[in-house]
Short mmCIF file of N, CA, C and O and ligand atoms in Angstrom, two decimals:
data_model
loop_
_atom_site.label_atom_id
_atom_site.label_comp_id
_atom_site.label_asym_id
_atom_site.label_seq_id
_atom_site.Cartn_x
_atom_site.Cartn_y
_atom_site.Cartn_z
N UNK A 6 27.95 66.42 76.72
CA UNK A 6 28.75 65.25 77.15
C UNK A 6 29.31 65.53 78.54
O UNK A 6 30.04 66.49 78.75
N UNK A 7 29.00 64.65 79.48
CA UNK A 7 29.35 64.88 80.87
C UNK A 7 30.86 64.95 81.10
O UNK A 7 31.33 65.70 81.95
N UNK A 8 31.64 64.16 80.35
CA UNK A 8 33.07 64.09 80.62
C UNK A 8 33.90 64.92 79.64
O UNK A 8 35.10 64.72 79.53
N UNK A 9 33.26 65.85 78.95
CA UNK A 9 33.98 66.66 77.94
C UNK A 9 34.36 68.01 78.54
O UNK A 9 33.50 68.80 78.95
N UNK A 10 35.67 68.29 78.56
CA UNK A 10 36.14 69.53 79.19
C UNK A 10 35.64 70.77 78.46
O UNK A 10 35.33 71.79 79.08
N UNK A 11 35.53 70.69 77.13
CA UNK A 11 35.07 71.88 76.40
C UNK A 11 33.56 72.06 76.55
O UNK A 11 33.07 73.20 76.54
N UNK A 12 32.80 70.98 76.73
CA UNK A 12 31.38 71.14 77.08
C UNK A 12 31.24 71.85 78.42
O UNK A 12 30.35 72.69 78.61
N UNK A 13 32.15 71.52 79.35
CA UNK A 13 32.10 72.16 80.67
C UNK A 13 32.44 73.64 80.57
O UNK A 13 31.86 74.47 81.26
N UNK A 14 33.40 73.99 79.70
CA UNK A 14 33.70 75.41 79.46
C UNK A 14 32.49 76.09 78.84
O UNK A 14 32.08 77.19 79.26
N UNK A 15 31.88 75.43 77.84
CA UNK A 15 30.70 76.02 77.18
C UNK A 15 29.57 76.24 78.17
O UNK A 15 28.82 77.23 78.08
N UNK A 16 29.44 75.34 79.15
CA UNK A 16 28.37 75.45 80.15
C UNK A 16 28.72 76.41 81.28
O UNK A 16 27.88 76.71 82.12
N UNK A 17 29.98 76.88 81.31
CA UNK A 17 30.41 77.75 82.39
C UNK A 17 30.76 77.01 83.67
O UNK A 17 30.93 77.63 84.72
N UNK A 18 30.90 75.68 83.58
CA UNK A 18 31.19 74.89 84.77
C UNK A 18 32.67 74.90 85.14
O UNK A 18 33.02 74.61 86.28
N UNK A 19 33.54 75.14 84.17
CA UNK A 19 34.95 75.37 84.49
C UNK A 19 35.37 76.67 83.80
O UNK A 19 34.84 77.02 82.75
N UNK A 20 36.31 77.39 84.42
CA UNK A 20 36.63 78.73 83.92
C UNK A 20 37.46 78.70 82.64
O UNK A 20 38.22 77.76 82.39
N UNK A 21 37.31 79.74 81.87
CA UNK A 21 38.15 79.96 80.69
C UNK A 21 38.18 81.46 80.45
O UNK A 21 37.24 82.18 80.85
N UNK A 22 39.26 81.91 79.82
CA UNK A 22 39.36 83.35 79.51
C UNK A 22 38.69 83.60 78.17
O UNK A 22 39.32 83.51 77.11
N UNK A 23 37.42 83.90 78.22
CA UNK A 23 36.64 84.06 76.99
C UNK A 23 36.96 85.39 76.31
O UNK A 23 37.10 86.41 76.97
N UNK A 24 37.07 85.33 74.98
CA UNK A 24 37.26 86.55 74.21
C UNK A 24 36.07 86.85 73.31
O UNK A 24 35.93 87.95 72.79
N UNK A 25 35.18 85.86 73.14
CA UNK A 25 33.98 86.06 72.31
C UNK A 25 32.99 84.97 72.66
O UNK A 25 33.37 83.83 72.94
N UNK A 26 31.71 85.32 72.60
CA UNK A 26 30.65 84.33 72.79
C UNK A 26 29.40 84.80 72.08
O UNK A 26 29.07 85.99 72.09
N UNK A 27 28.73 83.87 71.41
CA UNK A 27 27.38 84.16 70.90
C UNK A 27 26.55 82.89 71.10
O UNK A 27 26.93 82.00 71.86
N UNK A 28 25.43 82.80 70.43
CA UNK A 28 24.55 81.66 70.65
C UNK A 28 25.12 80.32 70.20
O UNK A 28 24.72 79.27 70.71
N UNK A 29 26.03 80.37 69.25
CA UNK A 29 26.56 79.13 68.66
C UNK A 29 27.93 78.71 69.15
O UNK A 29 28.24 77.52 69.20
N UNK A 30 28.77 79.70 69.46
CA UNK A 30 30.19 79.40 69.72
C UNK A 30 30.72 80.19 70.91
O UNK A 30 30.14 81.20 71.33
N UNK A 31 31.86 79.70 71.42
CA UNK A 31 32.65 80.45 72.41
C UNK A 31 34.10 80.44 71.91
O UNK A 31 34.56 79.42 71.38
N UNK A 32 34.78 81.55 72.09
CA UNK A 32 36.22 81.62 71.82
C UNK A 32 36.92 81.97 73.12
O UNK A 32 36.51 82.89 73.85
N UNK A 33 37.96 81.20 73.44
CA UNK A 33 38.68 81.41 74.71
C UNK A 33 40.16 81.13 74.50
O UNK A 33 40.56 80.41 73.57
N UNK A 34 40.99 81.67 75.40
CA UNK A 34 42.43 81.53 75.26
C UNK A 34 42.88 80.11 75.65
O UNK A 34 42.41 79.56 76.65
N UNK A 35 43.80 79.57 74.83
CA UNK A 35 44.35 78.25 75.09
C UNK A 35 45.20 78.29 76.37
O UNK A 35 45.96 79.23 76.60
N UNK A 36 45.07 77.23 77.18
CA UNK A 36 45.84 77.14 78.43
C UNK A 36 47.33 77.00 78.20
O UNK A 36 48.12 77.33 79.08
N UNK A 37 47.71 76.47 77.07
CA UNK A 37 49.12 76.20 76.75
C UNK A 37 49.45 76.84 75.41
O UNK A 37 49.63 76.14 74.40
N UNK A 38 49.53 78.18 75.40
CA UNK A 38 49.59 78.88 74.11
C UNK A 38 50.86 78.59 73.32
O UNK A 38 51.95 78.53 73.87
N UNK A 39 50.66 78.42 72.02
CA UNK A 39 51.77 78.13 71.10
C UNK A 39 52.14 79.35 70.26
O UNK A 39 52.93 79.25 69.31
N UNK A 40 51.58 80.49 70.60
CA UNK A 40 51.86 81.76 69.92
C UNK A 40 51.43 82.85 70.88
O UNK A 40 50.70 82.59 71.85
N UNK A 41 51.87 84.11 70.65
CA UNK A 41 51.47 85.19 71.55
C UNK A 41 49.95 85.27 71.75
O UNK A 41 49.47 85.56 72.84
N UNK A 42 49.19 85.03 70.67
CA UNK A 42 47.75 84.84 70.81
C UNK A 42 47.41 83.44 70.33
O UNK A 42 47.77 83.05 69.21
N UNK A 43 46.78 82.65 71.19
CA UNK A 43 46.33 81.30 70.83
C UNK A 43 44.93 81.15 71.42
O UNK A 43 44.77 81.02 72.64
N UNK A 44 43.96 81.21 70.54
CA UNK A 44 42.54 81.18 70.94
C UNK A 44 41.90 79.95 70.30
O UNK A 44 42.25 79.57 69.18
N UNK A 45 40.99 79.33 71.03
CA UNK A 45 40.22 78.20 70.51
C UNK A 45 38.78 78.66 70.31
O UNK A 45 38.19 79.27 71.20
N UNK A 46 38.25 78.36 69.13
CA UNK A 46 36.83 78.65 68.85
C UNK A 46 36.11 77.32 68.84
O UNK A 46 36.47 76.42 68.06
N UNK A 47 35.12 77.16 69.72
CA UNK A 47 34.40 75.88 69.82
C UNK A 47 32.90 76.10 69.61
O UNK A 47 32.37 77.16 69.98
N UNK A 48 32.22 75.10 69.06
CA UNK A 48 30.76 75.16 69.07
C UNK A 48 30.26 74.84 70.48
O UNK A 48 30.89 74.07 71.21
N UNK A 49 29.16 75.44 70.86
CA UNK A 49 28.58 75.11 72.18
C UNK A 49 28.07 73.68 72.20
O UNK A 49 28.11 73.02 73.23
N UNK A 50 27.59 73.23 71.07
CA UNK A 50 27.06 71.86 70.97
C UNK A 50 28.22 70.89 70.79
O UNK A 50 29.17 71.16 70.07
N UNK A 51 28.14 69.73 71.44
CA UNK A 51 29.23 68.76 71.34
C UNK A 51 29.27 68.11 69.96
O UNK A 51 28.32 67.46 69.54
N UNK A 52 30.41 68.29 69.29
CA UNK A 52 30.73 67.58 68.05
C UNK A 52 32.15 67.09 68.29
O UNK A 52 33.04 67.90 68.62
N UNK A 53 32.42 65.80 68.15
CA UNK A 53 33.72 65.27 68.59
C UNK A 53 34.86 65.70 67.66
O UNK A 53 35.91 66.16 68.13
N UNK A 54 34.69 65.51 66.37
CA UNK A 54 35.77 65.78 65.41
C UNK A 54 35.17 66.32 64.11
O UNK A 54 33.95 66.27 63.90
N UNK A 55 36.06 66.74 63.22
CA UNK A 55 35.59 67.18 61.89
C UNK A 55 34.84 66.06 61.18
O UNK A 55 33.94 66.31 60.40
N UNK A 56 35.22 64.81 61.47
CA UNK A 56 34.56 63.66 60.83
C UNK A 56 33.11 63.50 61.26
O UNK A 56 32.36 62.75 60.63
N UNK A 57 32.73 64.16 62.33
CA UNK A 57 31.39 64.01 62.88
C UNK A 57 30.44 65.14 62.47
O UNK A 57 29.32 65.21 62.98
N UNK A 58 30.90 66.00 61.56
CA UNK A 58 30.02 67.07 61.09
C UNK A 58 28.86 66.48 60.30
O UNK A 58 29.06 65.56 59.49
N UNK A 59 27.69 67.02 60.51
CA UNK A 59 26.54 66.65 59.69
C UNK A 59 26.33 67.69 58.60
O UNK A 59 26.96 68.76 58.61
N UNK A 60 25.45 67.40 57.66
CA UNK A 60 25.21 68.34 56.56
C UNK A 60 24.72 69.71 57.04
O UNK A 60 24.98 70.73 56.40
N UNK A 61 24.09 69.75 58.20
CA UNK A 61 23.59 71.03 58.72
C UNK A 61 24.66 71.81 59.47
O UNK A 61 24.38 72.90 59.97
N UNK A 62 25.87 71.25 59.59
CA UNK A 62 26.92 71.92 60.37
C UNK A 62 27.84 72.78 59.52
O UNK A 62 28.77 73.40 60.05
N UNK A 63 27.62 72.82 58.20
CA UNK A 63 28.57 73.54 57.35
C UNK A 63 28.57 75.04 57.66
O UNK A 63 29.63 75.68 57.68
N UNK A 64 27.39 75.60 57.93
CA UNK A 64 27.34 77.03 58.26
C UNK A 64 28.03 77.29 59.60
O UNK A 64 28.68 78.33 59.78
N UNK A 65 27.90 76.34 60.52
CA UNK A 65 28.57 76.48 61.82
C UNK A 65 30.08 76.56 61.65
O UNK A 65 30.74 77.41 62.26
N UNK A 66 30.64 75.70 60.81
CA UNK A 66 32.09 75.71 60.59
C UNK A 66 32.52 77.02 59.92
O UNK A 66 33.56 77.60 60.27
N UNK A 67 31.71 77.52 59.00
CA UNK A 67 31.99 78.83 58.41
C UNK A 67 31.95 79.93 59.46
O UNK A 67 32.80 80.83 59.48
N UNK A 68 30.97 79.84 60.35
CA UNK A 68 30.85 80.84 61.42
C UNK A 68 32.07 80.79 62.34
O UNK A 68 32.57 81.85 62.76
N UNK A 69 32.55 79.59 62.64
CA UNK A 69 33.74 79.47 63.49
C UNK A 69 34.92 80.21 62.85
O UNK A 69 35.69 80.90 63.54
N UNK A 70 35.08 80.09 61.54
CA UNK A 70 36.16 80.80 60.87
C UNK A 70 35.93 82.32 60.90
O UNK A 70 36.88 83.09 61.08
N UNK A 71 34.69 82.73 60.72
CA UNK A 71 34.40 84.18 60.75
C UNK A 71 34.70 84.73 62.15
O UNK A 71 35.22 85.85 62.28
N UNK A 72 34.37 83.96 63.18
CA UNK A 72 34.67 84.40 64.55
C UNK A 72 36.19 84.49 64.75
O UNK A 72 36.71 85.46 65.32
N UNK A 73 36.93 83.50 64.25
CA UNK A 73 38.40 83.54 64.36
C UNK A 73 38.95 84.79 63.66
O UNK A 73 39.83 85.47 64.21
N UNK A 74 38.43 85.11 62.49
CA UNK A 74 38.90 86.30 61.76
C UNK A 74 38.57 87.56 62.56
O UNK A 74 39.37 88.51 62.60
N UNK A 75 37.43 87.58 63.21
CA UNK A 75 37.06 88.73 64.03
C UNK A 75 37.98 88.88 65.23
O UNK A 75 38.36 90.00 65.60
N UNK A 76 38.34 87.75 65.85
CA UNK A 76 39.26 87.81 66.99
C UNK A 76 40.64 88.29 66.51
O UNK A 76 41.29 89.11 67.16
N UNK A 77 41.08 87.79 65.35
CA UNK A 77 42.37 88.23 64.80
C UNK A 77 42.37 89.74 64.58
O UNK A 77 43.36 90.43 64.88
N UNK A 78 41.27 90.27 64.11
CA UNK A 78 41.17 91.72 63.90
C UNK A 78 41.23 92.44 65.26
O UNK A 78 41.96 93.42 65.42
N UNK A 79 40.46 91.93 66.21
CA UNK A 79 40.43 92.56 67.54
C UNK A 79 41.80 92.51 68.22
O UNK A 79 42.16 93.44 68.96
N UNK A 80 42.55 91.44 67.96
CA UNK A 80 43.88 91.29 68.59
C UNK A 80 44.95 92.07 67.84
O UNK A 80 46.09 92.15 68.30
N UNK A 81 44.61 92.57 66.64
CA UNK A 81 45.51 93.48 65.94
C UNK A 81 46.46 92.83 64.95
O UNK A 81 47.37 93.49 64.46
N UNK A 82 46.26 91.53 64.62
CA UNK A 82 47.18 90.91 63.66
C UNK A 82 46.48 90.38 62.40
O UNK A 82 47.05 89.58 61.66
N UNK A 83 45.26 90.83 62.17
CA UNK A 83 44.53 90.33 61.00
C UNK A 83 45.27 90.66 59.70
O UNK A 83 45.39 89.80 58.82
N UNK A 84 45.78 91.87 59.59
CA UNK A 84 46.39 92.28 58.33
C UNK A 84 47.76 91.64 58.12
O UNK A 84 48.10 91.24 57.00
N UNK A 85 48.54 91.49 59.18
CA UNK A 85 49.87 90.89 59.01
C UNK A 85 49.77 89.40 58.77
O UNK A 85 50.58 88.81 58.05
N UNK A 86 48.76 88.77 59.37
CA UNK A 86 48.52 87.35 59.09
C UNK A 86 48.51 86.49 60.33
O UNK A 86 49.01 86.88 61.40
N UNK A 87 47.96 85.31 60.16
CA UNK A 87 47.77 84.38 61.29
C UNK A 87 47.45 83.01 60.72
O UNK A 87 47.38 82.83 59.49
N UNK A 88 47.26 82.05 61.59
CA UNK A 88 46.94 80.69 61.15
C UNK A 88 45.71 80.17 61.89
O UNK A 88 45.55 80.43 63.09
N UNK A 89 44.87 79.42 61.17
CA UNK A 89 43.78 78.68 61.80
C UNK A 89 43.98 77.20 61.48
O UNK A 89 44.41 76.85 60.37
N UNK A 90 43.68 76.35 62.45
CA UNK A 90 43.94 74.90 62.31
C UNK A 90 42.84 74.11 63.00
O UNK A 90 42.48 74.42 64.15
N UNK A 91 42.34 73.08 62.32
CA UNK A 91 41.58 72.02 62.96
C UNK A 91 42.48 70.78 62.99
O UNK A 91 42.91 70.31 61.92
N UNK A 92 42.76 70.23 64.15
CA UNK A 92 43.41 68.93 64.23
C UNK A 92 42.32 67.87 64.28
O UNK A 92 41.34 68.04 65.01
N UNK A 93 42.49 66.80 63.52
CA UNK A 93 41.46 65.75 63.50
C UNK A 93 42.06 64.39 63.85
O UNK A 93 42.94 63.89 63.14
N UNK A 94 41.57 63.86 64.97
CA UNK A 94 41.96 62.51 65.44
C UNK A 94 43.46 62.43 65.76
O UNK A 94 44.19 63.42 65.67
N UNK A 95 43.89 61.25 66.14
CA UNK A 95 45.22 61.14 66.75
C UNK A 95 46.36 61.54 65.82
O UNK A 95 47.26 62.29 66.21
N UNK A 96 46.34 61.06 64.60
CA UNK A 96 47.44 61.40 63.69
C UNK A 96 47.44 62.88 63.33
O UNK A 96 48.47 63.43 62.94
N UNK A 97 46.30 63.53 63.48
CA UNK A 97 46.21 64.96 63.23
C UNK A 97 46.60 65.79 64.44
O UNK A 97 46.62 67.02 64.36
N UNK A 98 46.86 65.13 65.56
CA UNK A 98 47.28 65.85 66.76
C UNK A 98 46.15 66.28 67.67
O UNK A 98 46.36 67.08 68.58
N UNK A 99 44.94 65.73 67.45
CA UNK A 99 43.81 66.12 68.30
C UNK A 99 43.91 65.43 69.65
O UNK A 99 44.12 64.21 69.72
N UNK A 100 43.78 66.22 70.72
CA UNK A 100 43.83 65.67 72.08
C UNK A 100 42.53 65.89 72.85
O UNK A 100 42.27 65.18 73.82
N UNK A 101 41.76 66.89 72.44
CA UNK A 101 40.45 67.14 73.07
C UNK A 101 39.39 66.87 72.00
O UNK A 101 39.38 67.52 70.95
N UNK A 102 38.51 65.92 72.33
CA UNK A 102 37.57 65.45 71.31
C UNK A 102 36.23 66.18 71.40
O UNK A 102 35.17 65.59 71.58
N UNK A 103 36.36 67.49 71.27
CA UNK A 103 35.24 68.42 71.07
C UNK A 103 35.77 69.39 70.04
O UNK A 103 36.81 70.05 70.27
N UNK A 104 35.09 69.50 68.92
CA UNK A 104 35.59 70.29 67.78
C UNK A 104 36.10 71.66 68.24
O UNK A 104 35.45 72.34 69.02
N UNK A 105 37.29 72.04 67.75
CA UNK A 105 37.83 73.36 68.08
C UNK A 105 38.73 73.83 66.96
O UNK A 105 39.50 73.06 66.40
N UNK A 106 38.60 75.12 66.68
CA UNK A 106 39.44 75.77 65.67
C UNK A 106 40.50 76.58 66.41
O UNK A 106 40.18 77.45 67.21
N UNK A 107 41.77 76.23 66.16
CA UNK A 107 42.87 77.00 66.75
C UNK A 107 43.07 78.28 65.94
O UNK A 107 43.13 78.23 64.70
N UNK A 108 43.22 79.40 66.63
CA UNK A 108 43.64 80.66 66.02
C UNK A 108 44.98 81.01 66.65
O UNK A 108 45.07 81.17 67.88
N UNK A 109 46.02 81.08 65.81
CA UNK A 109 47.38 81.38 66.28
C UNK A 109 47.86 82.65 65.60
O UNK A 109 47.82 82.74 64.36
N UNK A 110 48.33 83.61 66.39
CA UNK A 110 48.80 84.85 65.80
C UNK A 110 49.79 85.56 66.69
O UNK A 110 49.99 85.18 67.85
N UNK A 111 50.41 86.59 66.12
CA UNK A 111 51.36 87.38 66.90
C UNK A 111 52.80 86.97 66.69
O UNK A 111 53.70 87.53 67.32
N UNK A 112 53.03 85.99 65.84
CA UNK A 112 54.40 85.63 65.45
C UNK A 112 54.33 85.05 64.03
O UNK A 112 53.24 84.68 63.55
N UNK A 113 55.50 84.94 63.38
CA UNK A 113 55.53 84.34 62.05
C UNK A 113 55.32 82.83 62.18
O UNK A 113 55.90 82.18 63.06
N UNK A 114 54.51 82.27 61.32
CA UNK A 114 54.26 80.83 61.29
C UNK A 114 55.19 80.16 60.28
O UNK A 114 55.65 80.80 59.33
N UNK A 115 55.43 78.89 60.47
CA UNK A 115 56.32 78.16 59.58
C UNK A 115 55.53 77.11 58.79
O UNK A 115 54.46 76.68 59.21
N UNK A 116 56.09 76.72 57.66
CA UNK A 116 55.46 75.70 56.83
C UNK A 116 56.53 74.79 56.27
O UNK A 116 57.55 75.30 55.82
N UNK A 117 56.41 73.46 56.29
CA UNK A 117 55.25 72.74 56.80
C UNK A 117 55.19 72.75 58.32
O UNK A 117 56.23 72.85 58.98
N UNK A 118 53.98 72.62 58.88
CA UNK A 118 53.84 72.53 60.33
C UNK A 118 54.39 71.19 60.82
O UNK A 118 54.50 70.23 60.05
N UNK A 119 54.72 71.12 62.08
CA UNK A 119 55.29 69.88 62.61
C UNK A 119 54.26 68.80 62.79
O UNK A 119 53.08 69.00 62.68
P1 AMP B 227 44.13 69.69 70.11
O1 AMP B 227 45.49 69.10 70.36
O2 AMP B 227 43.94 70.21 68.71
O3 AMP B 227 43.02 68.76 70.55
O4 AMP B 227 44.05 70.99 71.01
C1 AMP B 227 43.56 70.98 72.31
C2 AMP B 227 43.97 72.29 72.92
O5 AMP B 227 43.17 72.51 74.07
C3 AMP B 227 45.42 72.33 73.38
O6 AMP B 227 46.09 73.39 72.72
C4 AMP B 227 45.33 72.56 74.89
O7 AMP B 227 46.33 73.40 75.38
C5 AMP B 227 43.95 73.20 75.01
N1 AMP B 227 43.27 73.03 76.28
C6 AMP B 227 43.06 71.88 76.95
N2 AMP B 227 42.34 72.11 78.07
C7 AMP B 227 42.10 73.46 78.10
C8 AMP B 227 41.41 74.32 78.99
N3 AMP B 227 40.81 73.87 80.11
N4 AMP B 227 41.35 75.64 78.69
C9 AMP B 227 41.97 76.12 77.59
N5 AMP B 227 42.63 75.34 76.70
C10 AMP B 227 42.70 74.04 76.96
#
């Protein structure tokens, strides 16, 4: 998608602080972190929201979670705990319409979320 900021990050056209990359996904630090570690895991392929997943995307979503768990381990807070979040559409708080899994760690999380 030409006008998608996360597609541009995936293509290397705009910079991001990458912490992981493989053939399917990239993980990079959020520009406006909400925790000491705030990383976004995105698929390289454009998928707008969770509602747009196809039947063949289920393994991809599992892989995104596995990558988030790996980053949590690398950042040193896997055992103490962390949070992963998909925001979906406006009421869910989604502002960038390219699927992304938030990984938040390094502080205690609260429930319910705001
Ligand atoms: P959401 O509200 O779930 O759509 O989350 C979008 C996230 O993308 C926000 O936490 C933003 O801070 C983050 N974000 C937007 N643009 C960039 C960028 N160029 N690099 C890193 N993070 C970004």
